[in-house]
Amino acid sequence: MGKVFAAIGVSVDGYVAGPNQSLEHPLGEGGEHIHDWMLKTKFWHEMPWVGDDGGETGPSDTVLREASANIGAYIMGRNMFGGGTGPWPEPAWNGWWGDNPPYHTPVFVLTHHAREPLVMQGGTTFFFVSEGIESALKQAKDAAGDRDIRVAGGAATVRQYLNAGAVDELMLHVAPILLGRGARLLEGVDPGRIALRIAETVAAPDVTHLRYEVTKK
Amino acid sequence: MGKVFAAIGVSVDGYVAGPNQSLEHPLGEGGEHIHDWMLKTKFWHEMPWVGDDGGETGPSDTVLREASANIGAYIMGRNMFGGGTGPWPEPAWNGWWGDNPPYHTPVFVLTHHAREPLVMQGGTTFFFVSEGIESALKQAKDAAGDRDIRVAGGAATVRQYLNAGAVDELMLHVAPILLGRGARLLEGVDPGRIALRIAETVAAPDVTHLRYEVTKK
């Protein structure tokens, strides 16, 4: 069986987004700099919305490729999928990623609002799960078989799965910035429920990748 | 001229101490585990209060030795020096470290309560500075000459010097533990005042050493 993992960018002071998140600043003020390192990788430049030959190979590029190499299903929160809160809008919101999203597997979207599966190009199908995180995880495991499941985000979704003891690995991409205020990834993660062990540390000039094995206490 | 640096252990969720600090739990509940990695080093075992041949060499031992190799003066807060708060008690509190403290240089203790310098064995003299952090830094620079100054702690003292733009390097020893509550090192450090750059990343099995260059904005 594959592993369940989460990989998320944070500032040195632990934020996944800066203060005052808005349409103009979806990652909060300054929060976009959490991902500066990623935008420089070749992996990112190969994404359909960039689609050029730019970007650098190196440790961060390798980390991104290895993390995505064996994924059989994704789980994400409604906010990450987008389309606002509440009942689904008309015309239908089909995600941020265009006709060919970068998942190429089933993606299970946690929502309070049921919706028919959404089949996209390139192998991505979004399934909308309104029965809670355990149901989404079970469906993802059935879909992924012996491949990995990535809890893609956002932070609240990652936290819920961490506290449920359902995450096997947590990768933090620590960017050398301070945000001071905003949304903290690990705020509310219960140290009584899970323990960490260092699995791998990957150094880069502009980010540090900390991979932890997570076990249920 | 030497550099001004701080080096401090933190949990993955950013705490330097756990909740409910007390005489019984000076680092808060669970906070002592922030330093588990250090207690295993040969460097630690050489300290006079351990004083045996145990402990391991390796990356963490090297990090500790390199950080302390060129120090010409220390600065610490009153809480780190100890002796409670308020006027100095009688008989005099002379620190936690016995007759031969592990500093072997001048140590400038920030306090609201003036006191005569305290000369210890092995080259350590504690000077008590009641004129504020800038005065302590100036005195430390005069004493250190071209050697380094370490802002030893605690967290509040490190934060004050960070926000003053007076710290050249910040080393975080990130322990693979979660504390959930307690005292956060970087809470209240102002991202408008300082910027970070990755200077060095040192991986170990039980801790990750993140060294940042700090510049004033």
PDB file of C-alpha atoms in Angstrom, chain A residues 12-13 15 170 172 174-181 184 186-191 194-198 201-208 210 212, chain B residues 12-13 15 170 172 174-181 184 186-191 194-198 201-208 210 212:
ATOM      1  CA  VAL A  12      10.256  30.261   9.058  1.00  0.00           C
ATOM      2  CA  ASP A  13       7.683  31.470  11.581  1.00  0.00           C
ATOM      3  CA  TYR A  15       2.702  30.422   8.361  1.00  0.00           C
ATOM      4  CA  LEU A 170       4.668  15.460   6.368  1.00  0.00           C
ATOM      5  CA  LEU A 172       7.540  21.135   5.071  1.00  0.00           C
ATOM      6  CA  VAL A 174      10.530  26.086   4.808  1.00  0.00           C
ATOM      7  CA  ALA A 175      11.026  29.389   2.990  1.00  0.00           C
ATOM      8  CA  PRO A 176      13.515  31.913   4.457  1.00  0.00           C
ATOM      9  CA  ILE A 177      10.880  34.554   5.115  1.00  0.00           C
ATOM     10  CA  LEU A 178       8.991  35.887   8.107  1.00  0.00           C
ATOM     11  CA  LEU A 179       5.304  36.750   7.849  1.00  0.00           C
ATOM     12  CA  GLY A 180       4.524  37.724  11.442  1.00  0.00           C
ATOM     13  CA  ARG A 181       0.804  37.123  11.078  1.00  0.00           C
ATOM     14  CA  ARG A 184      -0.329  28.764  10.831  1.00  0.00           C
ATOM     15  CA  LEU A 186       0.507  23.479  12.843  1.00  0.00           C
ATOM     16  CA  GLU A 187      -1.719  25.626  15.078  1.00  0.00           C
ATOM     17  CA  GLY A 188      -4.189  23.185  16.556  1.00  0.00           C
ATOM     18  CA  VAL A 189      -2.290  20.030  15.643  1.00  0.00           C
ATOM     19  CA  ASP A 190      -2.440  17.950  18.815  1.00  0.00           C
ATOM     20  CA  PRO A 191       0.955  16.716  20.114  1.00  0.00           C
ATOM     21  CA  ILE A 194       0.964  12.201  16.646  1.00  0.00           C
ATOM     22  CA  ALA A 195       4.739  11.945  16.858  1.00  0.00           C
ATOM     23  CA  LEU A 196       7.362  12.987  14.301  1.00  0.00           C
ATOM     24  CA  ARG A 197      10.628  11.439  13.210  1.00  0.00           C
ATOM     25  CA  ILE A 198      13.076  13.045  10.784  1.00  0.00           C
ATOM     26  CA  THR A 201      16.439  16.898   5.123  1.00  0.00           C
ATOM     27  CA  VAL A 202      17.109  18.462   1.735  1.00  0.00           C
ATOM     28  CA  ALA A 203      19.037  21.716   1.631  1.00  0.00           C
ATOM     29  CA  ALA A 204      18.652  24.271  -1.128  1.00  0.00           C
ATOM     30  CA  PRO A 205      19.847  27.877  -1.379  1.00  0.00           C
ATOM     31  CA  ASP A 206      16.337  29.320  -1.117  1.00  0.00           C
ATOM     32  CA  VAL A 207      14.277  26.743   0.808  1.00  0.00           C
ATOM     33  CA  THR A 208      14.793  23.843   3.204  1.00  0.00           C
ATOM     34  CA  LEU A 210      12.040  18.882   6.008  1.00  0.00           C
ATOM     35  CA  TYR A 212       8.996  13.863   8.716  1.00  0.00           C
TER      36      TYR A 212
ATOM     37  CA  VAL B  12       8.671  21.944  14.624  1.00  0.00           C
ATOM     38  CA  ASP B  13       5.705  24.109  15.576  1.00  0.00           C
ATOM     39  CA  TYR B  15       8.067  26.763  20.448  1.00  0.00           C
ATOM     40  CA  LEU B 170      20.068  33.199  13.666  1.00  0.00           C
ATOM     41  CA  LEU B 172      17.460  27.376  14.790  1.00  0.00           C
ATOM     42  CA  VAL B 174      14.612  22.323  14.963  1.00  0.00           C
ATOM     43  CA  ALA B 175      13.684  19.280  17.050  1.00  0.00           C
ATOM     44  CA  PRO B 176      11.232  16.747  15.576  1.00  0.00           C
ATOM     45  CA  ILE B 177       8.605  17.310  18.233  1.00  0.00           C
ATOM     46  CA  LEU B 178       5.308  19.149  18.494  1.00  0.00           C
ATOM     47  CA  LEU B 179       4.408  21.081  21.626  1.00  0.00           C
ATOM     48  CA  GLY B 180       1.075  22.608  20.622  1.00  0.00           C
ATOM     49  CA  ARG B 181       1.268  25.379  23.200  1.00  0.00           C
ATOM     50  CA  ARG B 184       7.052  30.872  20.526  1.00  0.00           C
ATOM     51  CA  LEU B 186       9.375  34.237  16.532  1.00  0.00           C
ATOM     52  CA  GLU B 187       6.003  35.502  17.801  1.00  0.00           C
ATOM     53  CA  GLY B 188       6.330  39.260  17.672  1.00  0.00           C
ATOM     54  CA  VAL B 189       9.405  39.387  15.474  1.00  0.00           C
ATOM     55  CA  ASP B 190       8.570  42.077  12.926  1.00  0.00           C
ATOM     56  CA  PRO B 191       8.951  41.017   9.254  1.00  0.00           C
ATOM     57  CA  ILE B 194      14.519  42.123   9.195  1.00  0.00           C
ATOM     58  CA  ALA B 195      15.036  39.748   6.292  1.00  0.00           C
ATOM     59  CA  LEU B 196      16.486  36.217   6.296  1.00  0.00           C
ATOM     60  CA  ARG B 197      18.763  34.375   3.900  1.00  0.00           C
ATOM     61  CA  ILE B 198      19.700  30.712   4.202  1.00  0.00           C
ATOM     62  CA  THR B 201      21.508  23.715   6.602  1.00  0.00           C
ATOM     63  CA  VAL B 202      22.938  20.872   8.674  1.00  0.00           C
ATOM     64  CA  ALA B 203      21.005  17.608   8.766  1.00  0.00           C
ATOM     65  CA  ALA B 204      21.166  15.186  11.666  1.00  0.00           C
ATOM     66  CA  PRO B 205      19.008  12.179  12.536  1.00  0.00           C
ATOM     67  CA  ASP B 206      17.355  13.864  15.515  1.00  0.00           C
ATOM     68  CA  VAL B 207      17.511  17.618  14.790  1.00  0.00           C
ATOM     69  CA  THR B 208      17.858  19.986  11.840  1.00  0.00           C
ATOM     70  CA  LEU B 210      18.943  25.975  10.102  1.00  0.00           C
ATOM     71  CA  TYR B 212      20.076  32.158   8.599  1.00  0.00           C
TER      72      TYR B 212
END
